[in-house]
Each structure stands twice: as C-alpha cells, then as structure tokens.
mmCIF file of C-alpha atoms in Angstrom:
data_model
loop_
_atom_site.group_PDB
_atom_site.id
_atom_site.type_symbol
_atom_site.label_atom_id
_atom_site.label_comp_id
_atom_site.label_asym_id
_atom_site.label_seq_id
_atom_site.Cartn_x
_atom_site.Cartn_y
_atom_site.Cartn_z
ATOM 1 C CA MET B 1 -18.081 22.246 -4.310
ATOM 2 C CA PRO B 2 -14.600 20.763 -4.810
ATOM 3 C CA VAL B 3 -12.956 19.020 -1.871
ATOM 4 C CA PRO B 4 -9.197 18.795 -1.226
ATOM 5 C CA LYS B 5 -7.692 15.384 -1.973
ATOM 6 C CA SER B 6 -6.107 15.447 1.465
ATOM 7 C CA GLU B 7 -9.553 14.848 2.992
ATOM 8 C CA PHE B 8 -9.572 11.268 1.682
ATOM 9 C CA ASP B 9 -7.695 8.299 3.138
ATOM 10 C CA GLN B 10 -7.364 6.499 -0.196
ATOM 11 C CA LEU B 11 -7.495 7.568 -3.833
ATOM 12 C CA PRO B 12 -7.422 4.404 -5.966
ATOM 13 C CA PRO B 13 -7.263 4.728 -9.763
ATOM 14 C CA CYS B 14 -10.562 5.144 -11.586
ATOM 15 C CA GLU B 15 -10.733 1.888 -13.519
ATOM 16 C CA PHE B 16 -13.666 0.288 -15.297
ATOM 17 C CA TYR B 17 -14.222 -3.209 -16.576
ATOM 18 C CA THR B 18 -13.401 -3.902 -20.193
ATOM 19 C CA PRO B 19 -16.211 -5.494 -22.202
ATOM 20 C CA GLU B 20 -14.270 -8.778 -22.203
ATOM 21 C CA GLU B 21 -14.045 -8.722 -18.401
ATOM 22 C CA LEU B 22 -17.708 -7.869 -17.921
ATOM 23 C CA LEU B 23 -19.674 -9.758 -20.567
ATOM 24 C CA GLU B 24 -19.915 -13.432 -21.554
ATOM 25 C CA ASP B 25 -19.062 -14.186 -25.201
ATOM 26 C CA GLU B 26 -22.327 -15.865 -26.163
ATOM 27 C CA GLN B 27 -24.736 -13.637 -24.222
ATOM 28 C CA MET B 28 -26.541 -10.398 -25.024
ATOM 29 C CA TYR B 29 -27.382 -7.889 -22.272
ATOM 30 C CA THR B 30 -29.712 -4.939 -21.814
ATOM 31 C CA VAL B 31 -28.218 -1.661 -20.628
ATOM 32 C CA TYR B 32 -30.020 -2.315 -17.324
ATOM 33 C CA GLU B 33 -28.179 -5.620 -16.935
ATOM 34 C CA ILE B 34 -24.866 -4.010 -17.880
ATOM 35 C CA ALA B 35 -25.497 -1.345 -15.234
ATOM 36 C CA ARG B 36 -25.887 -4.045 -12.585
ATOM 37 C CA LEU B 37 -22.792 -5.939 -13.756
ATOM 38 C CA LEU B 38 -20.671 -2.778 -13.584
ATOM 39 C CA GLN B 39 -21.541 -2.597 -9.883
ATOM 40 C CA GLY B 40 -20.753 -6.268 -9.244
ATOM 41 C CA LEU B 41 -24.431 -7.235 -9.010
ATOM 42 C CA GLU B 42 -26.218 -10.137 -10.673
ATOM 43 C CA THR B 43 -28.050 -9.178 -13.870
ATOM 44 C CA ASP B 44 -31.392 -9.931 -12.215
ATOM 45 C CA ALA B 45 -30.625 -8.165 -8.917
ATOM 46 C CA ASP B 46 -33.688 -6.433 -7.482
ATOM 47 C CA ILE B 47 -32.878 -2.737 -7.082
ATOM 48 C CA ASP B 48 -35.131 0.262 -6.596
ATOM 49 C CA ARG B 49 -35.867 2.642 -9.464
ATOM 50 C CA GLN B 50 -33.756 5.498 -8.052
ATOM 51 C CA THR B 51 -30.704 3.252 -7.735
ATOM 52 C CA GLU B 52 -31.272 1.881 -11.225
ATOM 53 C CA ASP B 53 -31.365 5.416 -12.630
ATOM 54 C CA ILE B 54 -28.025 6.188 -10.972
ATOM 55 C CA LEU B 55 -26.491 2.971 -12.305
ATOM 56 C CA LEU B 56 -27.704 3.833 -15.808
ATOM 57 C CA ASP B 57 -25.832 7.133 -15.532
ATOM 58 C CA TRP B 58 -22.650 5.013 -15.440
ATOM 59 C CA ALA B 59 -23.691 2.274 -17.858
ATOM 60 C CA ILE B 60 -24.756 4.390 -20.827
ATOM 61 C CA PRO B 61 -21.378 6.187 -21.163
ATOM 62 C CA TRP B 62 -19.614 2.826 -20.650
ATOM 63 C CA VAL B 63 -21.533 1.384 -23.623
ATOM 64 C CA MET B 64 -20.700 4.446 -25.729
ATOM 65 C CA VAL B 65 -16.984 4.390 -24.855
ATOM 66 C CA ASN B 66 -16.776 0.644 -25.574
ATOM 67 C CA ALA B 67 -18.984 0.663 -28.690
ATOM 68 C CA ASP B 68 -16.140 -0.534 -30.942
ATOM 69 C CA ASP B 69 -16.003 -3.787 -28.942
ATOM 70 C CA LEU B 70 -19.767 -4.382 -28.855
ATOM 71 C CA VAL B 71 -22.564 -5.552 -31.129
ATOM 72 C CA VAL B 72 -26.155 -4.403 -30.757
ATOM 73 C CA ALA B 73 -29.437 -6.235 -31.357
ATOM 74 C CA GLU B 74 -32.707 -4.452 -31.929
ATOM 75 C CA PRO B 75 -35.512 -5.156 -29.454
ATOM 76 C CA ARG B 76 -37.494 -8.291 -30.309
ATOM 77 C CA SER B 77 -40.719 -6.485 -29.396
ATOM 78 C CA ASP B 78 -41.922 -2.930 -28.722
ATOM 79 C CA ASP B 79 -41.874 -3.435 -24.945
ATOM 80 C CA GLU B 80 -38.295 -4.739 -24.818
ATOM 81 C CA PRO B 81 -34.987 -2.804 -24.734
ATOM 82 C CA GLY B 82 -32.125 -3.390 -27.141
ATOM 83 C CA TYR B 83 -29.340 -5.808 -26.327
ATOM 84 C CA TYR B 84 -25.553 -5.474 -26.354
ATOM 85 C CA GLY B 85 -22.885 -8.149 -26.500
ATOM 86 C CA LEU B 86 -19.234 -8.711 -27.262
ATOM 87 C CA LYS B 87 -18.205 -8.273 -30.873
ATOM 88 C CA PRO B 88 -16.718 -11.517 -32.185
ATOM 89 C CA ALA B 89 -12.955 -11.220 -32.551
ATOM 90 C CA ALA B 90 -13.092 -11.832 -36.315
ATOM 91 C CA THR B 91 -15.739 -9.179 -37.040
ATOM 92 C CA THR B 92 -14.697 -5.952 -38.734
ATOM 93 C CA ALA B 93 -16.118 -2.484 -38.123
ATOM 94 C CA ASP B 94 -18.620 -2.930 -40.989
ATOM 95 C CA GLY B 95 -20.061 -6.026 -39.300
ATOM 96 C CA GLU B 96 -18.692 -8.438 -41.912
ATOM 97 C CA GLY B 97 -16.746 -11.526 -40.974
ATOM 98 C CA ASN B 98 -13.018 -11.415 -41.538
ATOM 99 C CA ASP B 99 -12.704 -14.876 -43.094
ATOM 100 C CA GLU B 100 -9.658 -14.988 -45.367
ATOM 101 C CA ASP B 101 -10.939 -18.126 -47.164
ATOM 102 C CA GLU B 102 -13.831 -16.217 -48.808
#
C-alpha cells in the first residue's frame, strides 16, 4: 500500500552507480559479484541465499540498463555463470575496434 512522502525524514535521489564507477577496466564480473558491488560489498562477501536473491533483483535490471557500456563473456564451463565487464572506450556497438589506422 502506498505511503505518504511526509512519513519519511529524508528522500534522497534514487541514484545508481555507472558501470565506470562500479567496475574495474580489466576485470570481468558475474552478475552475483555485480549485485554485491552495487550494495557496497566486496565481490566475495559471504551473504545468505535469500539476501543474494534480493540483490540479484537489483543487479539484473542494472546490467540490462547499462548493456551498451558492457561486454559479456560466455561461461568457461557448464557450471560457471557468464561474465560482464566494461566495454573498451574504442569499441563500437558491433564489437569491432574503432581504429582509424586500419
């Protein structure tokens, strides 16, 4: 049920990290690791399954909204998730390098 805004002491803006703020250039992350980072946790933080499920509810849309700024790597094995990382600045939408000397 909706609650009046007046019931809250503070209403800060709803802001999320940009991919550049959240991820390291040369690293690839699972969606589980991104979920932890979005909450200010270490990528290997030990959290219970219920909490992880809630964090994933935030992380999956974040990945989708920021897809234009990310690259994806297929899992290296069947028991591993995919990985996401920052798209290099000189990479175009088709994944090709944007090297003008070619």
